[in-house]
Amino acid sequence: MDAYVAIEGGHVIEARGRAPGTTNGELVFTTAYTGYEESLTDPSYEEQILTFAYPLIGNYGVREERFESGRVHPNAAVARELTDDVAEWLTEEGVPAVDQIDTRDLVTDVREDGAMACGIAVGDDVTPEDALAELEDCTAMSDHTDIGAQVSVDEVEVTEGTADGETVALIDCGAKQAIVDSLNERGATVHRMPYDATPAEVEAVDPDVLFVSNGPGDPANFDAAVEVVDAFVGDVPVAGICLGQQIVARALGGTTEKMAFGHRGVNQPVQDVDSGKVVMTTQNHGYTVADAPEALEVSQINVNDGTPEGLDSDDLDVITRQYHPEANPGPNDSLSFFDDVLGMAEAKRTVLAD
């Protein structure tokens, strides 16, 4: 199939079509060399076009047990080479895909100019003008004001833990399944709640922990989640991952901003401020905390650019991480985060019992 990729500024790149369709979105890249199934099913890629920096995507097939959600979330996929397995999967999902493109140049463009608008046209009779028309229709990420509705659950879903485990109210702003699994594996019962759940609905769960998930888009468009955090922080332990960290920061008076090209991949170095220890992390976000609120301590930073990777407060029982400690794909350096989150709840429960 013919394929054309139009990027911001009007430049059109010819490619090979692997899955048909026309679409647009914010062009981003991931440096991950494994985990393409997890990346393609990560809700945080909603309304984006995902370019893989690694040249061969699909070399170990497609297995549903690796999926992070029930569908592919990027609007399109771009690679140097896609295997037939991945191309067939994306065709079945109705997600356009192209390859035989110099992704090194494309990634360099994004690194130099930032995440940019992109239009893609794939099919037997598409033209460069079709891709340019898609480019013209592209909506900026911050203008997707109700993106949470596209990725969240419609009603509360409960996955049981052990009888004596903590109860977690998970505000689903586009949660990866691995977050739920990581909590369940530690005995917690997870109430996965819509992104726009009200404080009263959360109160009805009587949670030991309020947990705000990852998700796509601008944290400024998640007012309901900010309201829930504001209602419970200081009374119930609060945790957040990725978008969740940004939402918690905004609830406590911090500010957030869009990054040039974000952090996406499995090799982001994060340093603990107190110990100096550096761990490698999985990340996928285009926004970050610009100014941390006074109530929270910046406990971890990104080694590459100094952005906040961890916000903590012993007084308020808050612990958040900008990266994905649940990994999937790895590395697994930070899995202890979930022990720390549930440990906060256990400690608070012990204090209240005494």
mmCIF file of C-alpha atoms in Angstrom:
data_model
loop_
_atom_site.group_PDB
_atom_site.id
_atom_site.type_symbol
_atom_site.label_atom_id
_atom_site.label_comp_id
_atom_site.label_asym_id
_atom_site.label_seq_id
_atom_site.Cartn_x
_atom_site.Cartn_y
_atom_site.Cartn_z
ATOM 1 C CA MET A 1 0.000 0.000 0.000
ATOM 2 C CA ASP A 2 1.006 3.606 -0.528
ATOM 3 C CA ALA A 3 1.671 5.659 2.587
ATOM 4 C CA TYR A 4 2.479 9.273 3.361
ATOM 5 C CA VAL A 5 3.433 10.948 6.629
ATOM 6 C CA ALA A 6 2.962 14.731 6.830
ATOM 7 C CA ILE A 7 4.650 16.488 9.725
ATOM 8 C CA GLU A 8 4.265 19.979 11.139
ATOM 9 C CA GLY A 9 5.600 22.533 8.676
ATOM 10 C CA GLY A 10 4.194 20.657 5.676
ATOM 11 C CA HIS A 11 7.009 18.191 4.976
ATOM 12 C CA VAL A 12 5.659 14.896 3.545
ATOM 13 C CA ILE A 13 7.552 11.606 3.847
ATOM 14 C CA GLU A 14 6.780 8.643 1.615
ATOM 15 C CA ALA A 15 6.626 5.258 3.355
ATOM 16 C CA ARG A 16 5.326 1.711 2.959
ATOM 17 C CA GLY A 17 1.786 1.114 4.156
ATOM 18 C CA ARG A 18 1.292 -1.826 6.529
ATOM 19 C CA ALA A 19 -2.193 -1.127 7.910
ATOM 20 C CA PRO A 20 -4.674 1.091 6.017
ATOM 21 C CA GLY A 21 -6.419 4.259 7.128
ATOM 22 C CA THR A 22 -6.078 8.006 7.547
ATOM 23 C CA THR A 23 -5.526 9.744 10.870
ATOM 24 C CA ASN A 24 -3.668 12.462 12.717
ATOM 25 C CA GLY A 25 -2.192 13.106 16.129
ATOM 26 C CA GLU A 26 0.784 14.385 18.061
ATOM 27 C CA LEU A 27 3.950 12.712 16.771
ATOM 28 C CA VAL A 28 6.066 11.249 19.592
ATOM 29 C CA PHE A 29 8.724 8.561 19.855
ATOM 30 C CA THR A 30 9.719 5.812 22.267
ATOM 31 C CA THR A 31 13.258 4.562 22.723
ATOM 32 C CA ALA A 32 12.135 1.159 24.033
ATOM 33 C CA TYR A 33 13.658 -1.775 22.174
ATOM 34 C CA THR A 34 11.214 -4.292 23.652
ATOM 35 C CA GLY A 35 7.679 -3.994 24.963
ATOM 36 C CA TYR A 36 6.006 -2.884 21.748
ATOM 37 C CA GLU A 37 2.802 -4.697 22.747
ATOM 38 C CA GLU A 38 2.740 -2.863 26.084
ATOM 39 C CA SER A 39 3.454 0.476 24.407
ATOM 40 C CA LEU A 40 0.778 0.068 21.754
ATOM 41 C CA THR A 41 -1.862 -0.814 24.373
ATOM 42 C CA ASP A 42 -0.816 1.889 26.874
ATOM 43 C CA PRO A 43 -3.714 4.375 27.271
ATOM 44 C CA SER A 44 -1.207 7.196 27.770
ATOM 45 C CA TYR A 45 -0.579 7.131 23.983
ATOM 46 C CA GLU A 46 -4.185 8.102 23.205
ATOM 47 C CA GLU A 47 -4.442 10.701 20.391
ATOM 48 C CA GLN A 48 -0.742 10.345 19.517
ATOM 49 C CA ILE A 49 1.203 8.828 16.646
ATOM 50 C CA LEU A 50 3.859 6.528 18.044
ATOM 51 C CA THR A 51 7.238 6.264 16.338
ATOM 52 C CA PHE A 52 9.535 3.445 17.438
ATOM 53 C CA ALA A 53 13.195 4.447 17.595
ATOM 54 C CA TYR A 54 14.276 0.793 17.650
ATOM 55 C CA PRO A 55 14.443 -0.447 14.036
ATOM 56 C CA LEU A 56 12.637 -3.811 14.198
ATOM 57 C CA ILE A 57 9.209 -4.017 15.841
ATOM 58 C CA GLY A 58 7.493 -7.384 16.180
ATOM 59 C CA ASN A 59 10.407 -9.791 16.464
ATOM 60 C CA TYR A 60 8.748 -11.847 19.221
ATOM 61 C CA GLY A 61 5.179 -11.819 17.967
ATOM 62 C CA VAL A 62 1.987 -10.521 19.525
ATOM 63 C CA ARG A 63 0.665 -12.032 22.751
ATOM 64 C CA GLU A 64 -2.492 -10.743 24.417
ATOM 65 C CA GLU A 65 -1.224 -11.474 27.946
ATOM 66 C CA ARG A 66 1.245 -8.629 27.480
ATOM 67 C CA PHE A 67 -1.465 -6.051 26.705
ATOM 68 C CA GLU A 68 -1.951 -3.145 29.119
ATOM 69 C CA SER A 69 -5.548 -2.501 28.038
ATOM 70 C CA GLY A 70 -8.220 -3.875 25.746
ATOM 71 C CA ARG A 71 -7.171 -2.017 22.587
ATOM 72 C CA VAL A 72 -4.407 -0.188 20.738
ATOM 73 C CA HIS A 73 -4.322 3.467 21.800
ATOM 74 C CA PRO A 74 -1.976 5.396 19.473
ATOM 75 C CA ASN A 75 -3.787 6.728 16.414
ATOM 76 C CA ALA A 76 -1.048 5.250 14.216
ATOM 77 C CA ALA A 77 2.309 3.455 14.422
ATOM 78 C CA VAL A 78 5.530 4.315 12.575
ATOM 79 C CA ALA A 79 8.611 2.082 12.406
ATOM 80 C CA ARG A 80 11.687 1.304 10.359
ATOM 81 C CA GLU A 81 10.362 -2.221 9.943
ATOM 82 C CA LEU A 82 7.186 -3.868 11.237
ATOM 83 C CA THR A 83 6.830 -7.639 11.157
ATOM 84 C CA ASP A 84 3.762 -9.152 9.539
ATOM 85 C CA ASP A 85 2.422 -10.183 12.974
ATOM 86 C CA VAL A 86 2.283 -6.588 14.193
ATOM 87 C CA ALA A 87 1.000 -5.280 10.848
ATOM 88 C CA GLU A 88 -1.850 -7.811 10.885
ATOM 89 C CA TRP A 89 -2.695 -6.944 14.506
ATOM 90 C CA LEU A 90 -2.846 -3.217 13.735
ATOM 91 C CA THR A 91 -4.952 -3.904 10.643
ATOM 92 C CA GLU A 92 -7.424 -5.872 12.783
ATOM 93 C CA GLU A 93 -7.477 -2.985 15.269
ATOM 94 C CA GLY A 94 -8.118 -0.444 12.509
ATOM 95 C CA VAL A 95 -4.943 1.486 13.374
ATOM 96 C CA PRO A 96 -2.925 2.813 10.414
ATOM 97 C CA ALA A 97 0.716 1.760 10.319
ATOM 98 C CA VAL A 98 3.722 2.545 8.127
ATOM 99 C CA ASP A 99 7.303 1.374 7.873
ATOM 100 C CA GLN A 100 10.340 1.548 5.582
ATOM 101 C CA ILE A 101 10.878 5.065 6.866
ATOM 102 C CA ASP A 102 14.108 6.484 8.321
ATOM 103 C CA THR A 103 12.967 6.735 11.908
ATOM 104 C CA ARG A 104 16.396 8.085 12.900
ATOM 105 C CA ASP A 105 15.632 11.269 10.983
ATOM 106 C CA LEU A 106 12.086 11.409 12.330
ATOM 107 C CA VAL A 107 13.225 10.980 15.936
ATOM 108 C CA THR A 108 15.894 13.637 15.411
ATOM 109 C CA ASP A 109 13.221 16.031 14.139
ATOM 110 C CA VAL A 110 11.141 15.469 17.271
ATOM 111 C CA ARG A 111 14.203 15.847 19.506
ATOM 112 C CA GLU A 112 15.112 19.152 17.853
ATOM 113 C CA ASP A 113 11.652 20.645 17.288
ATOM 114 C CA GLY A 114 9.562 18.912 19.943
ATOM 115 C CA ALA A 115 6.451 16.762 19.650
ATOM 116 C CA MET A 116 4.610 17.968 16.582
ATOM 117 C CA ALA A 117 1.356 17.645 14.670
ATOM 118 C CA CYS A 118 1.283 14.801 12.161
ATOM 119 C CA GLY A 119 -1.060 13.442 9.495
ATOM 120 C CA ILE A 120 -0.928 9.950 8.010
ATOM 121 C CA ALA A 121 -2.611 8.436 4.971
ATOM 122 C CA VAL A 122 -2.273 4.734 4.086
ATOM 123 C CA GLY A 123 -4.047 2.885 1.274
ATOM 124 C CA ASP A 124 -3.954 1.788 -2.345
ATOM 125 C CA ASP A 125 -4.959 5.172 -3.713
ATOM 126 C CA VAL A 126 -3.897 7.738 -1.105
ATOM 127 C CA THR A 127 -1.935 10.856 -2.017
ATOM 128 C CA PRO A 128 0.367 13.263 -0.181
ATOM 129 C CA GLU A 129 -2.553 15.695 -0.134
ATOM 130 C CA ASP A 130 -4.547 13.209 1.972
ATOM 131 C CA ALA A 131 -1.811 13.225 4.614
ATOM 132 C CA LEU A 132 -1.617 17.025 4.502
ATOM 133 C CA ALA A 133 -5.390 17.257 4.975
ATOM 134 C CA GLU A 134 -5.072 15.095 8.103
ATOM 135 C CA LEU A 135 -2.251 17.325 9.328
ATOM 136 C CA GLU A 136 -4.488 20.378 8.989
ATOM 137 C CA ASP A 137 -7.147 18.700 11.158
ATOM 138 C CA CYS A 138 -4.746 17.755 13.963
ATOM 139 C CA THR A 139 -5.758 18.934 17.448
ATOM 140 C CA ALA A 140 -3.162 19.993 20.030
ATOM 141 C CA MET A 141 -2.929 17.656 23.029
ATOM 142 C CA SER A 142 -3.987 20.313 25.518
ATOM 143 C CA ASP A 143 -7.138 20.913 23.463
ATOM 144 C CA HIS A 144 -8.324 17.335 24.015
ATOM 145 C CA THR A 145 -10.271 18.553 27.007
ATOM 146 C CA ASP A 146 -12.215 15.336 27.692
ATOM 147 C CA ILE A 147 -9.565 12.798 26.810
ATOM 148 C CA GLY A 148 -10.121 11.021 30.129
ATOM 149 C CA ALA A 149 -13.520 9.835 28.910
ATOM 150 C CA GLN A 150 -11.812 8.028 26.016
ATOM 151 C CA VAL A 151 -9.589 5.870 28.236
ATOM 152 C CA SER A 152 -11.306 5.475 31.614
ATOM 153 C CA VAL A 153 -13.776 2.862 32.829
ATOM 154 C CA ASP A 154 -17.471 3.753 32.573
ATOM 155 C CA GLU A 155 -18.335 2.353 35.988
ATOM 156 C CA VAL A 156 -16.534 1.012 39.029
ATOM 157 C CA GLU A 157 -14.686 -2.269 38.493
ATOM 158 C CA VAL A 158 -13.515 -4.239 41.526
ATOM 159 C CA THR A 159 -10.667 -6.748 41.571
ATOM 160 C CA GLU A 160 -10.361 -8.584 44.848
ATOM 161 C CA GLY A 161 -7.224 -8.971 46.931
ATOM 162 C CA THR A 162 -6.862 -10.857 50.198
ATOM 163 C CA ALA A 163 -9.306 -10.615 53.084
ATOM 164 C CA ASP A 164 -6.884 -8.585 55.205
ATOM 165 C CA GLY A 165 -5.501 -6.454 52.362
ATOM 166 C CA GLU A 166 -5.907 -2.726 51.918
ATOM 167 C CA THR A 167 -8.728 -1.159 49.908
ATOM 168 C CA VAL A 168 -7.501 1.077 47.079
ATOM 169 C CA ALA A 169 -9.665 3.608 45.240
ATOM 170 C CA LEU A 170 -7.908 3.884 41.870
ATOM 171 C CA ILE A 171 -8.921 6.951 39.877
ATOM 172 C CA ASP A 172 -8.610 5.578 36.348
ATOM 173 C CA CYS A 173 -7.340 8.362 34.084
ATOM 174 C CA GLY A 174 -6.066 5.733 31.641
ATOM 175 C CA ALA A 175 -4.538 3.166 33.978
ATOM 176 C CA LYS A 176 -2.223 0.430 32.780
ATOM 177 C CA GLN A 177 -3.401 -3.031 33.792
ATOM 178 C CA ALA A 178 -0.020 -3.672 35.412
ATOM 179 C CA ILE A 179 -0.830 -1.084 38.103
ATOM 180 C CA VAL A 180 -3.947 -2.996 39.109
ATOM 181 C CA ASP A 181 -2.036 -6.282 38.969
ATOM 182 C CA SER A 182 0.802 -4.921 41.120
ATOM 183 C CA LEU A 183 -1.659 -3.867 43.823
ATOM 184 C CA ASN A 184 -3.639 -7.126 43.659
ATOM 185 C CA GLU A 185 -0.439 -9.163 43.932
ATOM 186 C CA ARG A 186 0.205 -7.448 47.263
ATOM 187 C CA GLY A 187 -3.229 -8.342 48.609
ATOM 188 C CA ALA A 188 -5.017 -5.051 47.896
ATOM 189 C CA THR A 189 -8.589 -4.913 46.649
ATOM 190 C CA VAL A 190 -8.746 -2.334 43.862
ATOM 191 C CA HIS A 191 -11.860 -0.280 43.091
ATOM 192 C CA ARG A 192 -11.114 1.077 39.613
ATOM 193 C CA MET A 193 -13.190 4.241 39.350
ATOM 194 C CA PRO A 194 -14.011 6.587 36.437
ATOM 195 C CA TYR A 195 -11.694 9.543 35.881
ATOM 196 C CA ASP A 196 -14.506 11.932 36.861
ATOM 197 C CA ALA A 197 -15.552 10.137 40.065
ATOM 198 C CA THR A 198 -16.801 12.511 42.754
ATOM 199 C CA PRO A 199 -15.516 12.740 46.333
ATOM 200 C CA ALA A 200 -18.798 11.237 47.521
ATOM 201 C CA GLU A 201 -18.366 8.229 45.227
ATOM 202 C CA VAL A 202 -14.834 7.697 46.486
ATOM 203 C CA GLU A 203 -15.981 8.096 50.092
ATOM 204 C CA ALA A 204 -18.487 5.278 49.536
ATOM 205 C CA VAL A 205 -15.574 2.916 48.868
ATOM 206 C CA ASP A 206 -14.019 3.812 52.259
ATOM 207 C CA PRO A 207 -10.497 3.497 50.831
ATOM 208 C CA ASP A 208 -7.273 2.912 52.736
ATOM 209 C CA VAL A 209 -5.430 4.533 49.795
ATOM 210 C CA LEU A 210 -6.460 7.007 47.106
ATOM 211 C CA PHE A 211 -4.419 6.196 43.989
ATOM 212 C CA VAL A 212 -4.396 8.382 40.851
ATOM 213 C CA SER A 213 -3.297 6.558 37.701
ATOM 214 C CA ASN A 214 -1.336 7.426 34.620
ATOM 215 C CA GLY A 215 -3.151 8.671 31.547
ATOM 216 C CA PRO A 216 -2.917 10.797 28.401
ATOM 217 C CA GLY A 217 -3.027 14.498 27.807
ATOM 218 C CA ASP A 218 -2.786 17.663 29.858
ATOM 219 C CA PRO A 219 -3.306 17.347 33.644
ATOM 220 C CA ALA A 220 -5.091 20.706 33.524
ATOM 221 C CA ASN A 221 -7.994 18.859 31.871
ATOM 222 C CA PHE A 222 -8.552 16.509 34.838
ATOM 223 C CA ASP A 223 -10.330 18.857 37.249
ATOM 224 C CA ALA A 224 -12.489 16.126 38.789
ATOM 225 C CA ALA A 225 -9.428 14.096 39.817
ATOM 226 C CA VAL A 226 -7.827 17.221 41.289
ATOM 227 C CA GLU A 227 -11.000 17.806 43.314
ATOM 228 C CA VAL A 228 -10.942 14.249 44.666
ATOM 229 C CA VAL A 229 -7.302 14.544 45.756
ATOM 230 C CA ASP A 230 -8.042 17.870 47.419
ATOM 231 C CA ALA A 231 -10.935 16.285 49.310
ATOM 232 C CA PHE A 232 -8.924 13.385 50.752
ATOM 233 C CA VAL A 233 -5.279 14.445 51.051
ATOM 234 C CA GLY A 234 -4.220 14.585 54.682
ATOM 235 C CA ASP A 235 -6.990 12.207 55.731
ATOM 236 C CA VAL A 236 -6.281 9.225 53.454
ATOM 237 C CA PRO A 237 -2.861 8.216 52.066
ATOM 238 C CA VAL A 238 -2.517 9.410 48.460
ATOM 239 C CA ALA A 239 -0.400 7.905 45.680
ATOM 240 C CA GLY A 240 0.027 8.742 42.016
ATOM 241 C CA ILE A 241 1.867 7.534 38.942
ATOM 242 C CA CYS A 242 2.781 9.640 35.890
ATOM 243 C CA LEU A 243 -0.270 11.847 35.168
ATOM 244 C CA GLY A 244 -1.252 10.973 38.734
ATOM 245 C CA GLN A 245 1.815 12.787 40.094
ATOM 246 C CA GLN A 246 0.906 15.878 38.081
ATOM 247 C CA ILE A 247 -2.693 15.798 39.320
ATOM 248 C CA VAL A 248 -1.614 15.443 42.958
ATOM 249 C CA ALA A 249 0.816 18.339 42.531
ATOM 250 C CA ARG A 250 -1.905 20.564 41.043
ATOM 251 C CA ALA A 251 -4.307 19.654 43.862
ATOM 252 C CA LEU A 252 -1.770 20.928 46.400
ATOM 253 C CA GLY A 253 -1.015 24.167 44.574
ATOM 254 C CA GLY A 254 1.761 23.123 42.195
ATOM 255 C CA THR A 255 1.919 23.870 38.484
ATOM 256 C CA THR A 256 2.477 21.697 35.416
ATOM 257 C CA GLU A 257 3.762 22.357 31.908
ATOM 258 C CA LYS A 258 4.185 20.682 28.539
ATOM 259 C CA MET A 259 7.617 19.268 27.785
ATOM 260 C CA ALA A 260 9.373 19.647 24.439
ATOM 261 C CA PHE A 261 9.262 15.959 23.544
ATOM 262 C CA GLY A 262 8.558 14.229 26.853
ATOM 263 C CA HIS A 263 10.018 11.112 28.391
ATOM 264 C CA ARG A 264 9.112 7.882 26.616
ATOM 265 C CA GLY A 265 11.032 4.629 26.816
ATOM 266 C CA VAL A 266 12.566 2.147 29.237
ATOM 267 C CA ASN A 267 15.943 3.770 29.861
ATOM 268 C CA GLN A 268 15.175 6.983 31.763
ATOM 269 C CA PRO A 269 17.634 7.442 34.692
ATOM 270 C CA VAL A 270 16.131 8.642 37.968
ATOM 271 C CA GLN A 271 18.158 9.675 41.010
ATOM 272 C CA ASP A 272 17.014 9.556 44.622
ATOM 273 C CA VAL A 273 17.858 12.930 46.163
ATOM 274 C CA ASP A 274 18.776 11.608 49.624
ATOM 275 C CA SER A 275 20.737 8.467 48.760
ATOM 276 C CA GLY A 276 22.124 9.495 45.385
ATOM 277 C CA LYS A 277 21.160 6.089 44.013
ATOM 278 C CA VAL A 278 20.177 5.997 40.326
ATOM 279 C CA VAL A 279 17.636 3.551 38.913
ATOM 280 C CA MET A 280 16.484 3.009 35.352
ATOM 281 C CA THR A 281 12.782 3.519 34.714
ATOM 282 C CA THR A 282 9.976 3.144 32.189
ATOM 283 C CA GLN A 283 8.285 6.430 31.280
ATOM 284 C CA ASN A 284 5.596 7.761 28.983
ATOM 285 C CA HIS A 285 4.545 11.375 29.486
ATOM 286 C CA GLY A 286 4.568 14.697 27.683
ATOM 287 C CA TYR A 287 3.792 16.950 30.674
ATOM 288 C CA THR A 288 5.655 17.444 33.931
ATOM 289 C CA VAL A 289 5.460 19.236 37.280
ATOM 290 C CA ALA A 290 6.945 22.695 36.732
ATOM 291 C CA ASP A 291 6.750 23.988 40.309
ATOM 292 C CA ALA A 292 6.246 21.469 43.093
ATOM 293 C CA PRO A 293 3.893 22.553 45.891
ATOM 294 C CA GLU A 294 5.493 23.543 49.212
ATOM 295 C CA ALA A 295 3.697 20.689 50.958
ATOM 296 C CA LEU A 296 5.583 18.062 48.927
ATOM 297 C CA GLU A 297 9.286 17.282 48.847
ATOM 298 C CA VAL A 298 10.980 16.555 45.529
ATOM 299 C CA SER A 299 12.490 13.201 46.480
ATOM 300 C CA GLN A 300 13.661 12.024 43.045
ATOM 301 C CA ILE A 301 14.804 13.784 39.881
ATOM 302 C CA ASN A 302 15.478 12.888 36.268
ATOM 303 C CA VAL A 303 19.228 12.711 35.701
ATOM 304 C CA ASN A 304 18.952 14.024 32.131
ATOM 305 C CA ASP A 305 16.932 17.192 32.699
ATOM 306 C CA GLY A 306 16.349 17.601 36.445
ATOM 307 C CA THR A 307 12.550 17.364 36.258
ATOM 308 C CA PRO A 308 10.755 15.997 39.349
ATOM 309 C CA GLU A 309 10.359 12.206 39.317
ATOM 310 C CA GLY A 310 9.137 11.750 42.888
ATOM 311 C CA LEU A 311 7.066 13.872 45.277
ATOM 312 C CA ASP A 312 6.657 12.791 48.908
ATOM 313 C CA SER A 313 5.201 13.997 52.178
ATOM 314 C CA ASP A 314 5.429 12.064 55.445
ATOM 315 C CA ASP A 315 3.061 14.523 57.132
ATOM 316 C CA LEU A 316 0.337 14.170 54.489
ATOM 317 C CA ASP A 317 1.035 10.506 53.608
ATOM 318 C CA VAL A 318 1.660 11.268 49.937
ATOM 319 C CA ILE A 319 3.952 9.395 47.570
ATOM 320 C CA THR A 320 3.982 9.924 43.810
ATOM 321 C CA ARG A 321 6.227 8.916 40.937
ATOM 322 C CA GLN A 322 6.465 10.423 37.449
ATOM 323 C CA TYR A 323 7.735 7.143 35.991
ATOM 324 C CA HIS A 324 6.094 3.709 35.868
ATOM 325 C CA PRO A 325 7.338 1.586 38.803
ATOM 326 C CA GLU A 326 5.150 -1.323 37.646
ATOM 327 C CA ALA A 327 7.409 -1.540 34.545
ATOM 328 C CA ASN A 328 5.756 -3.791 31.881
ATOM 329 C CA PRO A 329 8.040 -3.656 30.065
ATOM 330 C CA GLY A 330 10.914 -3.438 32.540
ATOM 331 C CA PRO A 331 13.187 -2.482 34.123
ATOM 332 C CA ASN A 332 11.994 -3.675 37.521
ATOM 333 C CA ASP A 333 14.179 -1.393 39.666
ATOM 334 C CA SER A 334 11.244 0.391 41.326
ATOM 335 C CA LEU A 335 8.644 -2.281 42.105
ATOM 336 C CA SER A 336 9.057 -1.524 45.829
ATOM 337 C CA PHE A 337 6.950 1.612 45.240
ATOM 338 C CA PHE A 338 3.779 -0.458 45.652
ATOM 339 C CA ASP A 339 5.045 -1.865 48.960
ATOM 340 C CA ASP A 340 5.685 1.697 50.116
ATOM 341 C CA VAL A 341 2.194 2.833 49.080
ATOM 342 C CA LEU A 342 0.427 0.008 50.884
ATOM 343 C CA GLY A 343 2.838 0.408 53.801
ATOM 344 C CA MET A 344 1.567 3.979 54.273
ATOM 345 C CA ALA A 345 -1.963 2.667 54.616
ATOM 346 C CA GLU A 346 -0.956 -0.087 57.019
ATOM 347 C CA ALA A 347 0.967 2.369 59.197
ATOM 348 C CA LYS A 348 -1.955 4.806 59.288
ATOM 349 C CA ARG A 349 -4.353 2.006 60.145
ATOM 350 C CA THR A 350 -2.071 0.933 63.020
ATOM 351 C CA VAL A 351 -1.883 4.469 64.386
ATOM 352 C CA LEU A 352 -5.661 4.847 64.274
ATOM 353 C CA ALA A 353 -6.110 1.482 66.024
ATOM 354 C CA ASP A 354 -3.785 2.575 68.836
#
